[in-house]
């Protein structure tokens, strides 16, 4: 009998990287009618109505929080828990710890962030999360190494499974008269889009000069605290640089088909992130799997995936270097095809069916090593 899967995570209609990841992974592991359900974690003010597949909502307003979430997850054979410090209640998200310890079977915990310089609380919480887990997944070798070197954890628990990607190869695209640069995902300070705008201004001498699409809504937490201040500052900068007519902001959420068309329309995906910590980027994986050349700053996941791979790395906050890299891809004969060609061996392993199969194999091994404890029948009088 097929295993049933319970998932603990943010989940649509929440719009964040974890929600998108959990939605894709849960859809794969419960495809074909296989049993499963989602325990959705929400923040204050979010819509509590259950969407498709959601069996319980863990809300900050609930007085029994983790206990009810545990009870819901214990109805499944396997629990897959997405971990990020900011999604669970308590200091450093520590409210997830009693849940992990109370599950009927050791869970699979997926780490979306492994900090190189955590606070004492963050370090202690993550070490306890790993201790309570049956298996831990990091999405890059960089994250695994950082976890094993910087934290007191059991190395035997840690497995690397890449972030999944959709299959964009069949997406139809609209021909464009100008080269097309693309950045997508939730935006806010730290995305580095201001550096990409400055790079674009250095490419106006190309004929035709590139256009640039910034696709995605402002991150909900940024929107709550600062409104559209960041997006407005980008628009002002574009006007000052004289490139406002070359930049399009598309603050919409796209379904998979629309996102595929957008990605395949790009000549270069630009990831100008300021972060030096980011060990996982779903946007990077999607671009690589789609076979689109990438220009990125050297955040850890980009260094791991793009070094001698399908893209070019440029220093943080260096628009001149970024412009030079983009110019090379757009104008240097054969370079774009050469970069895309490096994707070939790795792309199939990044697609969601292959990634989900690795989770299923990990779950099967965990179940074999930790069979359910059967109650001892009473001895007849």
Short mmCIF file of C-alpha atoms in Angstrom, two decimals:
data_model
loop_
_atom_site.label_atom_id
_atom_site.label_comp_id
_atom_site.label_asym_id
_atom_site.label_seq_id
_atom_site.Cartn_x
_atom_site.Cartn_y
_atom_site.Cartn_z
CA UNK A 1 0.00 0.00 0.00
CA UNK A 2 1.29 3.44 -0.95
CA UNK A 3 2.45 5.67 1.88
CA UNK A 4 0.34 8.65 2.82
CA UNK A 5 2.09 12.00 3.16
CA UNK A 6 1.38 14.87 5.50
CA UNK A 7 3.02 18.24 4.86
CA UNK A 8 3.65 21.07 7.30
CA UNK A 9 4.37 24.40 5.62
CA UNK A 10 3.08 27.71 4.40
CA UNK A 11 0.93 26.92 1.39
CA UNK A 12 -1.14 28.74 -1.27
CA UNK A 13 -2.89 31.10 -1.25
CA UNK A 14 0.11 32.34 0.76
CA UNK A 15 2.63 33.65 -1.80
CA UNK A 16 6.17 32.85 -0.72
CA UNK A 17 8.95 30.53 -1.78
CA UNK A 18 8.11 27.86 0.82
CA UNK A 19 4.45 27.83 -0.16
CA UNK A 20 5.31 27.41 -3.84
CA UNK A 21 7.82 24.66 -3.02
CA UNK A 22 5.40 22.78 -0.77
CA UNK A 23 2.61 23.05 -3.31
CA UNK A 24 4.77 21.52 -6.05
CA UNK A 25 6.25 18.75 -3.87
CA UNK A 26 2.92 17.76 -2.33
CA UNK A 27 1.27 17.67 -5.76
CA UNK A 28 3.93 15.27 -7.03
CA UNK A 29 3.86 12.96 -4.00
CA UNK A 30 0.06 12.75 -3.95
CA UNK A 31 -0.44 12.50 -7.72
CA UNK A 32 -2.66 9.75 -9.06
CA UNK A 33 -4.88 9.76 -6.00
CA UNK A 34 -2.16 8.83 -3.50
CA UNK A 35 -3.33 9.88 -0.01
CA UNK A 36 -1.98 13.04 1.56
CA UNK A 37 -2.85 16.33 3.18
CA UNK A 38 -1.39 19.69 4.13
CA UNK A 39 -1.21 21.36 7.52
CA UNK A 40 -0.97 24.99 6.47
CA UNK A 41 0.94 27.46 8.65
CA UNK A 42 -0.31 31.05 8.42
CA UNK A 43 0.63 34.43 9.86
CA UNK A 44 -1.66 36.89 11.61
CA UNK A 45 -4.18 38.42 9.24
CA UNK A 46 -3.94 35.73 6.56
CA UNK A 47 -7.03 34.09 5.12
CA UNK A 48 -7.72 30.99 7.25
CA UNK A 49 -10.06 29.32 4.77
CA UNK A 50 -8.77 25.90 3.74
CA UNK A 51 -7.85 25.42 0.10
CA UNK A 52 -7.63 22.15 -1.83
CA UNK A 53 -5.66 19.50 0.04
CA UNK A 54 -5.46 21.45 3.31
CA UNK A 55 -6.60 19.30 6.27
CA UNK A 56 -5.74 21.74 9.06
CA UNK A 57 -4.60 25.35 9.49
CA UNK A 58 -2.10 26.30 12.19
CA UNK A 59 -3.03 29.87 13.01
CA UNK A 60 -1.44 32.22 15.57
CA UNK A 61 -4.95 32.79 16.88
CA UNK A 62 -5.31 29.12 17.81
CA UNK A 63 -4.84 28.42 21.49
CA UNK A 64 -3.86 24.80 20.85
CA UNK A 65 -1.48 25.54 17.94
CA UNK A 66 1.12 22.83 17.59
CA UNK A 67 -0.96 20.18 19.39
CA UNK A 68 -3.74 20.27 16.79
CA UNK A 69 -1.19 20.39 13.97
CA UNK A 70 0.53 17.32 15.41
CA UNK A 71 -2.75 15.45 15.65
CA UNK A 72 -3.48 16.18 11.99
CA UNK A 73 -0.02 15.09 10.82
CA UNK A 74 -0.18 11.89 12.86
CA UNK A 75 -2.96 10.61 10.60
CA UNK A 76 -0.37 10.14 7.81
CA UNK A 77 2.47 7.64 7.36
CA UNK A 78 5.12 10.28 6.63
CA UNK A 79 5.40 13.92 7.72
CA UNK A 80 7.43 16.31 5.54
CA UNK A 81 8.12 19.55 7.40
CA UNK A 82 9.39 22.72 5.71
CA UNK A 83 11.67 24.67 8.02
CA UNK A 84 12.33 28.39 7.98
CA UNK A 85 12.84 30.49 11.09
CA UNK A 86 10.12 33.00 10.28
CA UNK A 87 7.09 30.79 9.68
CA UNK A 88 6.49 29.18 13.09
CA UNK A 89 5.55 30.94 16.36
CA UNK A 90 7.96 31.42 19.22
CA UNK A 91 11.52 32.77 19.39
CA UNK A 92 13.33 31.68 16.21
CA UNK A 93 10.31 29.56 15.30
CA UNK A 94 10.85 27.28 18.30
CA UNK A 95 7.15 26.34 18.56
CA UNK A 96 7.79 23.70 15.90
CA UNK A 97 10.02 21.73 18.29
CA UNK A 98 7.31 20.16 20.50
CA UNK A 99 5.42 19.22 17.32
CA UNK A 100 8.43 17.42 15.85
CA UNK A 101 8.98 15.51 19.09
CA UNK A 102 5.33 14.49 19.36
CA UNK A 103 4.96 13.03 15.87
CA UNK A 104 4.26 9.30 15.70
CA UNK A 105 7.15 8.82 13.28
CA UNK A 106 10.41 10.71 12.78
CA UNK A 107 9.70 13.43 10.21
CA UNK A 108 11.60 14.52 7.14
CA UNK A 109 12.61 18.16 7.70
CA UNK A 110 13.50 20.31 4.69
CA UNK A 111 15.87 23.17 5.56
CA UNK A 112 15.35 26.26 3.40
CA UNK A 113 17.92 28.34 5.29
CA UNK A 114 21.21 27.38 6.94
CA UNK A 115 22.89 30.50 8.27
CA UNK A 116 26.66 30.83 8.34
CA UNK A 117 26.47 33.23 11.29
CA UNK A 118 23.33 32.39 13.26
CA UNK A 119 22.40 33.92 16.57
CA UNK A 120 22.72 31.65 19.59
CA UNK A 121 18.94 31.11 19.50
CA UNK A 122 18.89 30.28 15.79
CA UNK A 123 21.75 27.80 16.21
CA UNK A 124 20.12 26.08 19.19
CA UNK A 125 16.73 25.87 17.47
CA UNK A 126 18.15 24.36 14.29
CA UNK A 127 20.24 21.84 16.20
CA UNK A 128 17.13 20.72 18.10
CA UNK A 129 15.13 20.55 14.86
CA UNK A 130 17.73 18.22 13.36
CA UNK A 131 17.86 16.13 16.55
CA UNK A 132 14.08 15.61 16.42
CA UNK A 133 14.05 14.75 12.72
CA UNK A 134 14.37 11.30 11.23
CA UNK A 135 15.97 12.75 8.10
CA UNK A 136 17.02 16.23 7.06
CA UNK A 137 17.13 17.57 3.50
CA UNK A 138 19.29 20.42 2.30
CA UNK A 139 18.92 21.55 -1.29
CA UNK A 140 22.58 22.24 -1.99
CA UNK A 141 25.95 20.80 -1.02
CA UNK A 142 26.83 24.26 0.29
CA UNK A 143 23.96 24.11 2.78
CA UNK A 144 24.93 20.59 3.84
CA UNK A 145 28.55 21.58 4.40
CA UNK A 146 27.52 24.68 6.31
CA UNK A 147 25.21 22.60 8.52
CA UNK A 148 27.81 19.94 9.29
CA UNK A 149 30.63 22.40 9.96
CA UNK A 150 28.73 25.06 11.88
CA UNK A 151 26.19 23.07 13.89
CA UNK A 152 26.24 20.07 16.23
CA UNK A 153 24.19 17.63 14.14
CA UNK A 154 24.28 13.98 13.10
CA UNK A 155 25.77 13.84 9.56
CA UNK A 156 24.02 10.52 8.86
CA UNK A 157 20.65 12.30 8.91
CA UNK A 158 21.50 14.81 6.18
CA UNK A 159 20.65 14.22 2.50
CA UNK A 160 21.02 16.64 -0.41
CA UNK A 161 18.01 16.78 -2.75
CA UNK A 162 17.87 19.75 -5.14
CA UNK A 163 15.01 22.23 -5.25
CA UNK A 164 12.59 21.09 -7.95
CA UNK A 165 11.74 22.91 -11.16
CA UNK A 166 8.92 22.82 -13.65
CA UNK A 167 9.40 21.53 -17.17
CA UNK A 168 9.47 24.71 -19.26
CA UNK A 169 10.93 23.22 -22.44
CA UNK A 170 7.62 23.03 -24.27
CA UNK A 171 6.47 26.55 -23.44
CA UNK A 172 5.64 28.67 -26.45
CA UNK A 173 7.11 32.16 -26.50
CA UNK A 174 6.41 35.38 -28.30
CA UNK A 175 9.20 36.63 -30.54
CA UNK A 176 10.68 39.91 -29.39
CA UNK A 177 12.31 42.69 -31.34
CA UNK A 178 14.72 43.40 -28.46
CA UNK A 179 16.84 41.19 -26.22
CA UNK A 180 14.90 40.41 -23.07
CA UNK A 181 16.33 40.43 -19.53
CA UNK A 182 14.25 38.97 -16.71
CA UNK A 183 14.15 38.96 -12.92
CA UNK A 184 11.18 37.37 -11.19
CA UNK A 185 9.95 36.41 -7.73
CA UNK A 186 8.72 38.33 -4.70
CA UNK A 187 10.62 41.61 -4.54
CA UNK A 188 11.88 43.84 -1.77
CA UNK A 189 15.11 45.37 -0.46
CA UNK A 190 17.97 42.93 -0.89
CA UNK A 191 16.87 41.71 -4.32
CA UNK A 192 19.46 44.06 -5.83
CA UNK A 193 17.25 45.16 -8.72
CA UNK A 194 18.69 48.67 -8.44
CA UNK A 195 22.05 47.24 -9.58
CA UNK A 196 20.42 45.54 -12.55
CA UNK A 197 18.85 48.86 -13.55
CA UNK A 198 22.26 50.54 -13.44
CA UNK A 199 23.65 47.70 -15.56
CA UNK A 200 20.82 48.13 -18.08
CA UNK A 201 21.70 51.81 -18.43
CA UNK A 202 25.18 50.76 -19.54
CA UNK A 203 23.70 48.65 -22.36
CA UNK A 204 21.82 51.40 -24.18
CA UNK A 205 24.47 51.45 -26.91
CA UNK A 206 23.45 47.97 -28.07
CA UNK A 207 21.28 47.87 -31.15
CA UNK A 208 18.62 46.95 -30.37
CA UNK A 209 19.02 47.74 -26.68
CA UNK A 210 17.59 45.24 -24.18
CA UNK A 211 14.31 45.44 -22.36
CA UNK A 212 14.03 44.32 -18.75
CA UNK A 213 11.05 42.71 -16.99
CA UNK A 214 10.76 42.70 -13.21
CA UNK A 215 7.97 40.20 -12.55
CA UNK A 216 6.47 39.57 -9.15
CA UNK A 217 4.61 41.15 -6.30
CA UNK A 218 6.22 42.90 -3.37
CA UNK A 219 6.91 40.43 -0.55
CA UNK A 220 3.88 40.45 1.79
CA UNK A 221 5.97 41.25 4.89
CA UNK A 222 7.70 44.11 3.06
CA UNK A 223 4.33 45.36 1.82
CA UNK A 224 2.89 45.27 5.33
CA UNK A 225 5.74 47.31 6.81
CA UNK A 226 6.83 49.58 3.97
CA UNK A 227 4.17 49.42 1.27
CA UNK A 228 5.48 49.81 -2.29
CA UNK A 229 8.39 51.99 -1.24
CA UNK A 230 11.02 49.73 -2.80
CA UNK A 231 9.23 49.37 -6.15
CA UNK A 232 8.64 53.13 -6.25
CA UNK A 233 12.34 53.77 -5.59
CA UNK A 234 13.21 51.49 -8.52
CA UNK A 235 10.85 53.37 -10.81
CA UNK A 236 12.39 56.68 -9.76
CA UNK A 237 15.89 55.32 -10.39
CA UNK A 238 14.89 54.07 -13.83
CA UNK A 239 13.60 57.53 -14.72
CA UNK A 240 16.85 59.16 -13.51
CA UNK A 241 18.90 56.70 -15.57
CA UNK A 242 16.82 57.33 -18.68
CA UNK A 243 15.69 53.71 -19.03
CA UNK A 244 12.11 53.90 -17.73
CA UNK A 245 10.73 52.98 -21.15
CA UNK A 246 12.86 49.80 -21.22
CA UNK A 247 11.68 48.41 -17.87
CA UNK A 248 8.35 46.74 -17.21
CA UNK A 249 7.11 45.94 -13.72
CA UNK A 250 4.56 43.14 -13.61
CA UNK A 251 3.29 42.73 -10.02
CA UNK A 252 1.17 39.66 -10.71
CA UNK A 253 1.18 36.04 -9.59
CA UNK A 254 1.54 33.61 -12.51
CA UNK A 255 0.36 30.05 -12.78
CA UNK A 256 2.82 27.44 -14.03
CA UNK A 257 1.95 27.81 -17.72
CA UNK A 258 2.25 31.61 -17.66
CA UNK A 259 5.51 31.43 -15.72
CA UNK A 260 6.91 28.97 -18.26
CA UNK A 261 6.14 31.34 -21.11
CA UNK A 262 7.74 34.23 -19.26
CA UNK A 263 10.95 32.33 -18.47
CA UNK A 264 11.30 31.01 -22.00
CA UNK A 265 10.89 34.54 -23.37
CA UNK A 266 14.10 35.65 -21.65
CA UNK A 267 17.53 35.84 -23.26
CA UNK A 268 19.17 36.30 -19.86
CA UNK A 269 17.86 35.78 -16.33
CA UNK A 270 19.44 38.36 -14.00
CA UNK A 271 19.75 37.55 -10.29
CA UNK A 272 21.45 40.62 -8.76
CA UNK A 273 20.81 39.61 -5.14
CA UNK A 274 22.63 41.40 -2.32
CA UNK A 275 22.51 38.28 -0.13
CA UNK A 276 25.69 36.45 0.73
CA UNK A 277 23.73 33.84 2.72
CA UNK A 278 21.22 32.40 0.25
CA UNK A 279 21.88 28.67 -0.04
CA UNK A 280 18.68 27.90 -1.95
CA UNK A 281 17.05 29.78 -4.83
CA UNK A 282 14.01 28.37 -6.57
CA UNK A 283 14.27 31.09 -9.22
CA UNK A 284 17.83 30.02 -10.05
CA UNK A 285 16.80 26.36 -10.36
CA UNK A 286 13.87 27.24 -12.63
CA UNK A 287 16.10 29.32 -14.92
CA UNK A 288 18.75 26.62 -15.16
CA UNK A 289 16.20 23.88 -15.80
CA UNK A 290 14.58 26.02 -18.51
CA UNK A 291 17.91 26.40 -20.31
CA UNK A 292 18.17 30.19 -20.03
CA UNK A 293 21.61 31.74 -19.35
CA UNK A 294 21.93 33.35 -15.93
CA UNK A 295 23.94 36.33 -14.71
CA UNK A 296 24.04 36.30 -10.91
CA UNK A 297 25.89 37.69 -7.95
CA UNK A 298 27.90 35.08 -6.00
CA UNK A 299 25.34 34.08 -3.38
CA UNK A 300 26.12 30.51 -2.25
CA UNK A 301 23.61 28.63 -4.42
CA UNK A 302 24.69 30.55 -7.51
CA UNK A 303 28.35 29.80 -6.84
CA UNK A 304 27.59 26.08 -6.53
CA UNK A 305 25.36 25.82 -9.59
CA UNK A 306 26.87 28.36 -12.01
CA UNK A 307 30.62 27.88 -11.53
CA UNK A 308 31.64 26.18 -14.79
CA UNK A 309 27.91 25.92 -15.38
CA UNK A 310 25.09 27.63 -17.28
CA UNK A 311 25.76 31.21 -16.28
CA UNK A 312 28.19 33.94 -15.28
CA UNK A 313 28.95 35.24 -11.81
CA UNK A 314 29.59 38.92 -11.11
CA UNK A 315 30.55 40.75 -7.90
CA UNK A 316 27.83 42.06 -5.59
CA UNK A 317 26.66 45.63 -6.23
CA UNK A 318 28.82 46.00 -9.36
CA UNK A 319 26.63 47.19 -12.25
CA UNK A 320 29.62 47.58 -14.57
CA UNK A 321 30.58 43.91 -14.20
CA UNK A 322 26.94 42.90 -14.53
CA UNK A 323 26.56 44.89 -17.74
CA UNK A 324 29.74 43.34 -19.15
CA UNK A 325 28.47 39.82 -18.44
CA UNK A 326 25.07 40.51 -20.01
CA UNK A 327 26.72 42.13 -23.02
CA UNK A 328 28.90 39.06 -23.52
CA UNK A 329 25.91 36.70 -23.53
CA UNK A 330 23.96 38.90 -25.95
CA UNK A 331 26.81 39.62 -28.37
CA UNK A 332 29.61 37.05 -28.09
CA UNK A 333 29.09 34.41 -30.81
CA UNK A 334 28.29 31.00 -29.38
CA UNK A 335 28.48 31.97 -25.71
CA UNK A 336 24.76 31.71 -24.97
CA UNK A 337 24.51 28.30 -26.63
CA UNK A 338 27.64 27.15 -24.81
CA UNK A 339 26.22 28.15 -21.43
CA UNK A 340 22.87 26.50 -22.14
CA UNK A 341 24.69 23.36 -23.28
CA UNK A 342 26.19 22.96 -19.83
CA UNK A 343 22.68 22.47 -18.44
CA UNK A 344 22.08 19.25 -20.34
CA UNK A 345 23.41 16.65 -17.88
CA UNK A 346 21.86 18.23 -14.79
CA UNK A 347 18.48 19.54 -16.02
CA UNK A 348 16.50 16.24 -15.84
CA UNK A 349 17.54 15.74 -12.20
CA UNK A 350 16.08 19.14 -11.30
CA UNK A 351 12.56 18.51 -12.62
CA UNK A 352 9.87 17.89 -10.02
CA UNK A 353 9.14 14.23 -10.86
CA UNK A 354 12.81 13.30 -10.32
CA UNK A 355 13.04 15.37 -7.14
CA UNK A 356 9.81 13.92 -5.71
CA UNK A 357 11.04 10.38 -6.45
CA UNK A 358 14.05 11.06 -4.23
CA UNK A 359 11.79 12.23 -1.42
CA UNK A 360 9.68 9.09 -1.82
CA UNK A 361 12.80 6.91 -1.62
CA UNK A 362 13.99 8.77 1.48
CA UNK A 363 10.57 8.33 3.09
CA UNK A 364 10.54 4.61 2.27
CA UNK A 365 13.94 4.16 3.91
CA UNK A 366 12.82 6.08 6.98
CA UNK A 367 9.68 3.98 7.31
CA UNK A 368 11.69 0.76 7.02
CA UNK A 369 14.10 1.92 9.71
CA UNK A 370 11.28 3.13 11.98
CA UNK A 371 8.29 0.78 11.60
CA UNK A 372 5.09 1.71 13.42
CA UNK A 373 4.82 0.51 16.97
CA UNK A 374 1.84 -1.84 17.21
CA UNK A 375 -0.13 -1.93 20.40
CA UNK A 376 0.29 -5.18 22.36
CA UNK A 377 -3.06 -7.02 22.39
CA UNK A 378 -4.48 -7.72 25.82
CA UNK A 379 -3.84 -11.18 27.29
CA UNK A 380 -7.11 -13.15 27.58
CA UNK A 381 -8.22 -13.66 31.16
#
